[in-house]
XYZ file of C-alpha atoms in Angstrom:
441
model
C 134.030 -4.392 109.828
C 135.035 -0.933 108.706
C 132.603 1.452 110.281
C 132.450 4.486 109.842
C 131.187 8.277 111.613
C 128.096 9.804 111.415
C 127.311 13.173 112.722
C 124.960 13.311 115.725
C 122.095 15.524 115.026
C 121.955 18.908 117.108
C 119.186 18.116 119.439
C 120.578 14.731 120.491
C 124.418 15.903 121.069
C 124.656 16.285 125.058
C 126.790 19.438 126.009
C 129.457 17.726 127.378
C 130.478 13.708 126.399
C 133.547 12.272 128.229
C 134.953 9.594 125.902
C 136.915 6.149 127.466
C 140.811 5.951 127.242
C 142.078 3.461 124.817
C 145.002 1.805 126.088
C 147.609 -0.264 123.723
C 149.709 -3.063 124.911
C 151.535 -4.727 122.395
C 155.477 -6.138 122.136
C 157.980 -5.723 119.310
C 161.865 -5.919 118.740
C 162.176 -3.229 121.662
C 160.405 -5.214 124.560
C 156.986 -5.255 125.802
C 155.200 -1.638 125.928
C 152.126 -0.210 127.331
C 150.109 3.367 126.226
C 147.290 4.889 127.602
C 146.299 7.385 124.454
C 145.202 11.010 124.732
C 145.355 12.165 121.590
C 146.365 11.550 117.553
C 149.421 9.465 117.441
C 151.329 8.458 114.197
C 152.420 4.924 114.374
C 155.420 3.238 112.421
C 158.634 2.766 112.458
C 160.544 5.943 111.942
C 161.803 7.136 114.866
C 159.940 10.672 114.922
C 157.019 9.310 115.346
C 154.762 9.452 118.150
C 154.656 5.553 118.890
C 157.249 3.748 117.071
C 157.175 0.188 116.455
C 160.810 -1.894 116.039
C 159.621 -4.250 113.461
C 160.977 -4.494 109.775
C 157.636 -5.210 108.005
C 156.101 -1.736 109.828
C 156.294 1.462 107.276
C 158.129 4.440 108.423
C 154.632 6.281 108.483
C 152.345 3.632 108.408
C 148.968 4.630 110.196
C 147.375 7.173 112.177
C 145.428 6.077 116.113
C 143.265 8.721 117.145
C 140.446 8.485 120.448
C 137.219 9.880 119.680
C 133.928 9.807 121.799
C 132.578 6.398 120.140
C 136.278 4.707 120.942
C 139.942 4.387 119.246
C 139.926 4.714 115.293
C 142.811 3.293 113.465
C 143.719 4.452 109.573
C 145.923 3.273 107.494
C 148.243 5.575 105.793
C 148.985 3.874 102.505
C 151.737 1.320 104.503
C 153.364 -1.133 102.376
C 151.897 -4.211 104.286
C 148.572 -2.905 105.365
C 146.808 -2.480 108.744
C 144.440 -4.936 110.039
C 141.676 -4.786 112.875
C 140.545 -7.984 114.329
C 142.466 -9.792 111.693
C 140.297 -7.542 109.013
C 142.739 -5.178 106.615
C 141.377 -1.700 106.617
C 141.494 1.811 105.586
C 139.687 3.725 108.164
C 137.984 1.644 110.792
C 137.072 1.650 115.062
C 138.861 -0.888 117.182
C 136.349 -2.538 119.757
C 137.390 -3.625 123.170
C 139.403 -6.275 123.327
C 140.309 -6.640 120.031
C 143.784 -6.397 118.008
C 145.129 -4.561 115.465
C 148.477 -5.497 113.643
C 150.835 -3.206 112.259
C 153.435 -5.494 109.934
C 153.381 -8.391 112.075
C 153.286 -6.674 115.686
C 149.543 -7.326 117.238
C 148.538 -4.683 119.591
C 145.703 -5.192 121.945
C 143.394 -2.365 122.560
C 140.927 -2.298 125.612
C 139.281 0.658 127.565
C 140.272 2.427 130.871
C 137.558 4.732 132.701
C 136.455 7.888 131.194
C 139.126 11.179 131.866
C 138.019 13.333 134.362
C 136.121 16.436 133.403
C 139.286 18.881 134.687
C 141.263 17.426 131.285
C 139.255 19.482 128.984
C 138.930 23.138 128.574
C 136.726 25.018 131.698
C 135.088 27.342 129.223
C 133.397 27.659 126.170
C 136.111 30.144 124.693
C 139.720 30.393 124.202
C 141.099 33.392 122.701
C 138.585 34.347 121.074
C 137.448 30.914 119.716
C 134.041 29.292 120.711
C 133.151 26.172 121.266
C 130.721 23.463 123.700
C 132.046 20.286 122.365
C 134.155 17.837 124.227
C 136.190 17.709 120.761
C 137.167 21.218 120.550
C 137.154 21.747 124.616
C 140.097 19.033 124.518
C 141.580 20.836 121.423
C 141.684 23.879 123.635
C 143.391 22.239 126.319
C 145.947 20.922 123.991
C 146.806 24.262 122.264
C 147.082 25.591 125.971
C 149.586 23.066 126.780
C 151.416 23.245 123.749
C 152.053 26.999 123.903
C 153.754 26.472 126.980
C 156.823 24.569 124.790
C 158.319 25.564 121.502
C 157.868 22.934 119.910
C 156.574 22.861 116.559
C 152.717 22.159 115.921
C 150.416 20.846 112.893
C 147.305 21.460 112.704
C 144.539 18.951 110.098
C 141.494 19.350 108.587
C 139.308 19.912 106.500
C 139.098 23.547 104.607
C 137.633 26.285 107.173
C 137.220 24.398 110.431
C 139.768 27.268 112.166
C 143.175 25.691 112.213
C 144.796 29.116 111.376
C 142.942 30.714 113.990
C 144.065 28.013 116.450
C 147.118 28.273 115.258
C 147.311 32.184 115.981
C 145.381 31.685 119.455
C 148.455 29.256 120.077
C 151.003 32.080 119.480
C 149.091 34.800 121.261
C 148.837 32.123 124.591
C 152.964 31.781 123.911
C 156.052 33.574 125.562
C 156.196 34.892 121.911
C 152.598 36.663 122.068
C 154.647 39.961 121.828
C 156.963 39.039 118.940
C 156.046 38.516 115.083
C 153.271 35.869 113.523
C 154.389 35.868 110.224
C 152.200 33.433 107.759
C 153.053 32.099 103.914
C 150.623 30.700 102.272
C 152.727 28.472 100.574
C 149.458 27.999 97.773
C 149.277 31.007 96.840
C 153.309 31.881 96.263
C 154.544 32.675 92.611
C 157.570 30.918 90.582
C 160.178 29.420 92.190
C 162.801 32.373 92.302
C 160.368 34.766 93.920
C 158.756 32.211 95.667
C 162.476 31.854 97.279
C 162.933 35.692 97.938
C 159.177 36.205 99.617
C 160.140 32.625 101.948
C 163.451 34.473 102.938
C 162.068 37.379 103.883
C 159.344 35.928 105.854
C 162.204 33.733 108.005
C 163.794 37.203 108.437
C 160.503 38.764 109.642
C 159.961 35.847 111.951
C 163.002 36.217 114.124
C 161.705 35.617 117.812
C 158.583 35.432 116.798
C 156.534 32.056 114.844
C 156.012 31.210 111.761
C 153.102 29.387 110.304
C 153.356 27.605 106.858
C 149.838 27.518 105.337
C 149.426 24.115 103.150
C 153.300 23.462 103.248
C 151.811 20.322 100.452
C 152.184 23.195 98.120
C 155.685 23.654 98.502
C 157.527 22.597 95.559
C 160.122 19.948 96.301
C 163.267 21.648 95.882
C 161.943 24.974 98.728
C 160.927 21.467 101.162
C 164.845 21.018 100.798
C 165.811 24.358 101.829
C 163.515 25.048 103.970
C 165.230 22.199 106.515
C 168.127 24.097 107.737
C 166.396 27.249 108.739
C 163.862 25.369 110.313
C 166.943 23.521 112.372
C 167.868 26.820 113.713
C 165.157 27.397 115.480
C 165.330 31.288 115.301
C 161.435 31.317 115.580
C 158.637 28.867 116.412
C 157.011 26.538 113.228
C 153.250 26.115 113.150
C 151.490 24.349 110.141
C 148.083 24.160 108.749
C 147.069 21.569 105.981
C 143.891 20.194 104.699
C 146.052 17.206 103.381
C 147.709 14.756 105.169
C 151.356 15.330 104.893
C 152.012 11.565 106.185
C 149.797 10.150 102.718
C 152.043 12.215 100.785
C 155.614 11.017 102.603
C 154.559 7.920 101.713
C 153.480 8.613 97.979
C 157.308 10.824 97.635
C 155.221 14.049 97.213
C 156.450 15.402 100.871
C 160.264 15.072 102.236
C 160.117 13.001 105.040
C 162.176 15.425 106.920
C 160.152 18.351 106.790
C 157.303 16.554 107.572
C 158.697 15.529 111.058
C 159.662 19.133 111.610
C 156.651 20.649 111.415
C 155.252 17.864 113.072
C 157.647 17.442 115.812
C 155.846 18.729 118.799
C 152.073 17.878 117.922
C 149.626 16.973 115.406
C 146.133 18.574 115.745
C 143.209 17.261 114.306
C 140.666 20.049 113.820
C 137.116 17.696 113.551
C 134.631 19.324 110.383
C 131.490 21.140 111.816
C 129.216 18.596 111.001
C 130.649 16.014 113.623
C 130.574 18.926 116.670
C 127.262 20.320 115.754
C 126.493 20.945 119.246
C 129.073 23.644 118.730
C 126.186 25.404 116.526
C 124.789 27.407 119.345
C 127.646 29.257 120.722
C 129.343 29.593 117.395
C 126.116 31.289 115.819
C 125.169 33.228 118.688
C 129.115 34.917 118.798
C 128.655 35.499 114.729
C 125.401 37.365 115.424
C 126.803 39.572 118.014
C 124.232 41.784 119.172
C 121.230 40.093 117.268
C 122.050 36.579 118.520
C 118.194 36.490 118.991
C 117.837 35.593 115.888
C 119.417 32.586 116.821
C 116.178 30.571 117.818
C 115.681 26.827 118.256
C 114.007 26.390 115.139
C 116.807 27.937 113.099
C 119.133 25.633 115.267
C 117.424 22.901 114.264
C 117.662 23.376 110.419
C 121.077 24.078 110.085
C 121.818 21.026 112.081
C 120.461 19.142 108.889
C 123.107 21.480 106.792
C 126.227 19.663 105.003
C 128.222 22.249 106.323
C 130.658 21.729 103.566
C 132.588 25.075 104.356
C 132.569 24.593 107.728
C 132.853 27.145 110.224
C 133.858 29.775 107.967
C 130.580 28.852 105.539
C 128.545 29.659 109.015
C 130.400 32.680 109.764
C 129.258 34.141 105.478
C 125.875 32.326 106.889
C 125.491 34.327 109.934
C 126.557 37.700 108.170
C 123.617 37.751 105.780
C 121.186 36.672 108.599
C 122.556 39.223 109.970
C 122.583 42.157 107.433
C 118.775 41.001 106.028
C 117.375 40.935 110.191
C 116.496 37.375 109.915
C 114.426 38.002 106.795
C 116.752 35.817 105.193
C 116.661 32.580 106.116
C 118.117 30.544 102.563
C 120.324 27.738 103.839
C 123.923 26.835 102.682
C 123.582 23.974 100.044
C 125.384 21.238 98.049
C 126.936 22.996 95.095
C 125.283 21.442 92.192
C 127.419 18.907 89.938
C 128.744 21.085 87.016
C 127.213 18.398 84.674
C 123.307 19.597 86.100
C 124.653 23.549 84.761
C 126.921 22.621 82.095
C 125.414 20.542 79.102
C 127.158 17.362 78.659
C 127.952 16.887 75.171
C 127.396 13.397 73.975
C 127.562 13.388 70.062
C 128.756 10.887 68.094
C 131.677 12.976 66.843
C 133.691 12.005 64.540
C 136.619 14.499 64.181
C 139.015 14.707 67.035
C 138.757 19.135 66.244
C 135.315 19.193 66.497
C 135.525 17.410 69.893
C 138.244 20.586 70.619
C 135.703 22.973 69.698
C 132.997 21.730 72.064
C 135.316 21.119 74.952
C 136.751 24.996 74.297
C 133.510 26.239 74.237
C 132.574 24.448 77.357
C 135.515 25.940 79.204
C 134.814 29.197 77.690
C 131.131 29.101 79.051
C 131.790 27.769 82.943
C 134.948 30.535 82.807
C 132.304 33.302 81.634
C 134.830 34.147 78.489
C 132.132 33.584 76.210
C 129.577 36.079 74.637
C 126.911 34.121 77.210
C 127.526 34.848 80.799
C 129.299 32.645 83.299
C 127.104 29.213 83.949
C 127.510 28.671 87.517
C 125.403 26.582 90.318
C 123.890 29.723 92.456
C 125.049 28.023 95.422
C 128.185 29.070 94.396
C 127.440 32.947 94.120
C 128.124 34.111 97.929
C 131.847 32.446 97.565
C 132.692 34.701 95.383
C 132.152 37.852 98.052
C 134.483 36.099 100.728
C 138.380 36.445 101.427
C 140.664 34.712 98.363
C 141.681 32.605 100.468
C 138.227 30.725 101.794
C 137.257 30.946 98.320
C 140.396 29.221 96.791
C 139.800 26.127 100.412
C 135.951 25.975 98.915
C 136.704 26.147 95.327
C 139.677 22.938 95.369
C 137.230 20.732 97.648
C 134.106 21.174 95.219
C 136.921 20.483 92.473
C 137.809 17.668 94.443
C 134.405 16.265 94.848
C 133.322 17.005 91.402
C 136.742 15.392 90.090
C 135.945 11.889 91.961
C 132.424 11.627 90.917
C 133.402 12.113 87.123
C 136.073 9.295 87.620
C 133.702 7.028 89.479
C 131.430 7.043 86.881
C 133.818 6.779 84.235
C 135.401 3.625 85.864
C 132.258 2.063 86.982
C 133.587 2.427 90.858
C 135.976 -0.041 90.322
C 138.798 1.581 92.775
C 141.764 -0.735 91.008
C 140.278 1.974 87.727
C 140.303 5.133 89.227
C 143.484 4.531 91.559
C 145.157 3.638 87.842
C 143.648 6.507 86.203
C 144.001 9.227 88.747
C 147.925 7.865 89.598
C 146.657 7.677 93.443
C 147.216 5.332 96.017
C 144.198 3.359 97.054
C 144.052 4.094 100.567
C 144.592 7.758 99.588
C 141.527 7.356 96.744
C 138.875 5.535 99.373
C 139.917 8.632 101.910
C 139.321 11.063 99.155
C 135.974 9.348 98.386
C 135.135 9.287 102.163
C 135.830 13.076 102.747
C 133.898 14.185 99.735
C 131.028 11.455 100.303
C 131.245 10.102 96.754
C-alpha cells in the first residue's frame, strides 16, 4: 500500500525525533551485500550511483531510498521495469519491517537497527547562519559539515525556497575554499545560447580555486550540458548544484546527460524537506526573521501558521515575517493558496463557431491576466506581495503555481485518467503522479 506523508502539526512535533536505521540485505550478480542507510541513496545499475545493483533488468537510475523519521521510503524513478514493495509496484511508497522491495528481479530485504545516537546530528540549532530544531535539518547540518571537509561535488533537492542555495553557500564558507570565489549561474535565467556560452565561461574563469554553484542546471540547454563536462573534469574549482527537479527523472526521460548528472552529483545528494513537514522548525526560524521583535512571535501566532500551506516555504515566511514586522504585529493576514486563475479569469464557454472568434477571446484573455489591456491586470491578491520580492523567488513561486494550475486544468480535461494526461502532457507517469503529489492535485 502506497502511503504517503503528512505533516505533523506544530504543537505535536517533539523537538528532537531520532528515527531507526534501515538496513538492506539483498544479493545480485556481484555477491551477497549488506547496508546500513544514513542518508538518500540512488539505486540502479550505473556504476555512479550510490548503491549499484549488477542485474540486467535494473535501470541505470532506477529509484531513489531515502530514511525519514516514520522509516525507509522507496520511489521509483520512471525505471523501465518498475519498483515493487512487498510484491506491490509503486511510485512513492514506505517499506515496513521485514518486508522486500525488488529492483528488476533483485529482492532486497529491509528491517530496522536501533535508533542513531543523538551525537550524529547537529549540537545546535544554527549553522552558519541557518536555523533550525528539526532532526531533518539538524542531520542536514551534519551532512553539509562533513561534506565541506572533501571536494567533492554536492546536489542539493527541493522544493522552491526551502534554502538549498543558502546551504549550499554555508557549505563553501565551512570549506578550505571559504576565502576563495562563490561564483553562482543561474542557469534559468541565462540568455541565447552564444551569450549564454560567453557569461558560463567567464563564470568558470571567476571560479578558479574557489566553487561554483549551478542554479537549476535542468535549464541548461543540451548542447552547454555537453560542454560543460570537460571543465567540470578539471576540477579547477568545487561544483555545487541546486534544483527543484529531479535531475535523475529527467536522465531517464533524455532531457539531462547522464554524465553531468553524475558530476554534480558525485559526492552527495541533499534532500532539503519543504517547511510544512519540519514545522517544528517554525519557532526558531520566525523568531531569527523578527530579530529584535521576536515577541511578536507568540504561541497563538505559532499555532496558526502551523495550519499554513507554506507553499513558498521558508522564503514565503521570511516576506511573512517582514510585514509582521514592519506593521508591529498589527498585521496578522496569513500566506494563502493562490486562487485558481479560472475563480479571477472568466472561463469562456460559448458555443463558438468560428475558429477567429475563439482567437479573439483567448487574446483577450491573455491580454487581461498580462494587464496589456485597457482593464487592469486580473490577478488572485494572494499573489500581490510576490511581486515585491527578489526575481528570483518570484520566478521559484511563479513556475510552481504554473505548475499546479497546469495539472489541475489537465486533470479535469482528461477526467484524471493518468494514461490521458501522461499522453497529453508527453510525461512519464511516474514523473506525472510525482508532479500531482508535489502540487496536491
Amino acid at each position: 500500500m502506497i502511503e504517503t506523508r503528512e505533516p505533523s502539526h506544530l504543537s505535536e512535533a517533539p523537538s528532537l525525533t531520532l528515527r531507526s536505521r534501515p538496513r538492506l540485505t539483498w544479493t545480485d550478480g556481484a555477491g551477497s551485500h549488506s547496508l546500513e542507510l544514513r542518508d538518500v541513496r540512488t539505486v540502479g545499475s550505473a556504476p555512479w550511483c550510490e548503491m549499484v545493483l549488477m542485474d540486467r533488468a535494473v535501470s541505470r537510475l532506477h529509484a531513489e531510498i531515502a530514511p525519514r523519521e516514520d522509516g525507509l521510503w522507496v520511489r521509483d524513478l520512471g525505471s523501465r521495469n518498475g519498483t515493487f514493495v512487498a510484491g506491490v509496484k509503486i511510485v512513492d511508497a514506505r517499506v515496513p519491517a521485514g518486508a522486500n522491495v525488488r529492483f528488476g528481479t533483485t529482492e532486497v530485504m529491509v528491517s530496522y537497527d536501533p535508533p542513531a545516537p543523538p551525537d550524529a546530528l547537529w549540537p545546535e540549532r544554527s549553522f552558519r547562519g541557518l536555523h533550525a530544531s528539526s532532526t531533518a535539518m539538524r542531520e542536514i547540518f551534519a551532512t553539509v559539515a562533513e561534506l565541506a571537509k572533501s571536494d567533492e561535488a554536492v546536489l542539493f533537492f527541493g522544493e522552491a525556497g526551502t534554502g538549498k542555495d543558502a546551504l549550499a553557500r554555508a557549505l563553501h564558507d565551512a570549506s578550505a575554499r571559504s576565502g576563495a570565489p562563490f561564483v553562482v549561474i543561474d542557469c534559468a535565467a541565462l540568455p541565447g545560447p552564444v551569450e549564454a556560452a560567453e557569461i558560463i565561461e567567464q563564470a568558470l574563469r571567476n571560479a578558479e580555486g574557489g566553487t561554483l554553484l549551478l542554479d537549476e542546471p535542468s535549464e541548461l540547454p543540451i548542447a552547454i550540458q555537453r560542454e560543460l563536462i570537460p571543465p567540470l573534469d578539471a576540477k579547477v574549482f568545487r561544483v555545487l548544484s541546486s534544483s527543484t527537479r529531479d535531475l535523475r527523472l529527467l536522465v531517464n526521460q533524455g532531457a539531462f546527460r547522464e554524465g553531468l548528472y553524475f558530476r554534480v552529483a558525485a559526492g552527495a545528494t541533499v534532500y532539503v524537506p519543504p517547511l510544512r513537514e519540519r514545522l517544528v522548525d517554525l519557532p526558531v526560524l520566525l523568531e531569527h526573521f523578527l530579530g529584535d521583535r521576536a515577541a511578536l512571535a507568540t504561541e497563538g501566532l505559532l499555532g496558526d501558521l502551523a495550519r499554513v500551506t507554506w507553499t513558498g516555504n521558508v522564503r514565503e515566511l521570511q516576506l511573512y515575517a517582514e510585514r509582521l514586522r514592519a506593521s508591529g504585529g498589527e498585521s496578522r493576514d496569513f500566506p494563502e493558496p493562490p486562487e485558481p486563475f479560472d475563480d479571477v479569469i472568466p472561463t469562456f464557454e460559448h458555443d463558438l463557431g468560428a475558429t477567429t472568434e475563439a482567437s479573439v477571446v483567448e487574446t483577450e484573455q491573455a491580454a487581461a491576466l498580462a494587464g496589456t489591456s485597457g482593464d487592469a491586470p486580473r490577478l488572485p491578491a494572494g499573489l500581490e506581495p510576490w511581486f515585491e520580492s527578489g526575481f528570483k523567488g518570484f520566478r521559484e513561486r511563479w513556475i510552481e503555481l504554473g505548475e499546479r494550475e497546469y495539472l489541475r486544468r489537465l486533470m479535469k480535461r482528461t477526467n484524471r485518467s493518468s494514461g490521458a494526461a501522461s499522453r497529453e502532457a508527453g510525461l512519464e507517469r511516474t514523473y506525472l503522479y510525482r508532479l500531482l503529489k508535489k502540487h496536491g492535485v
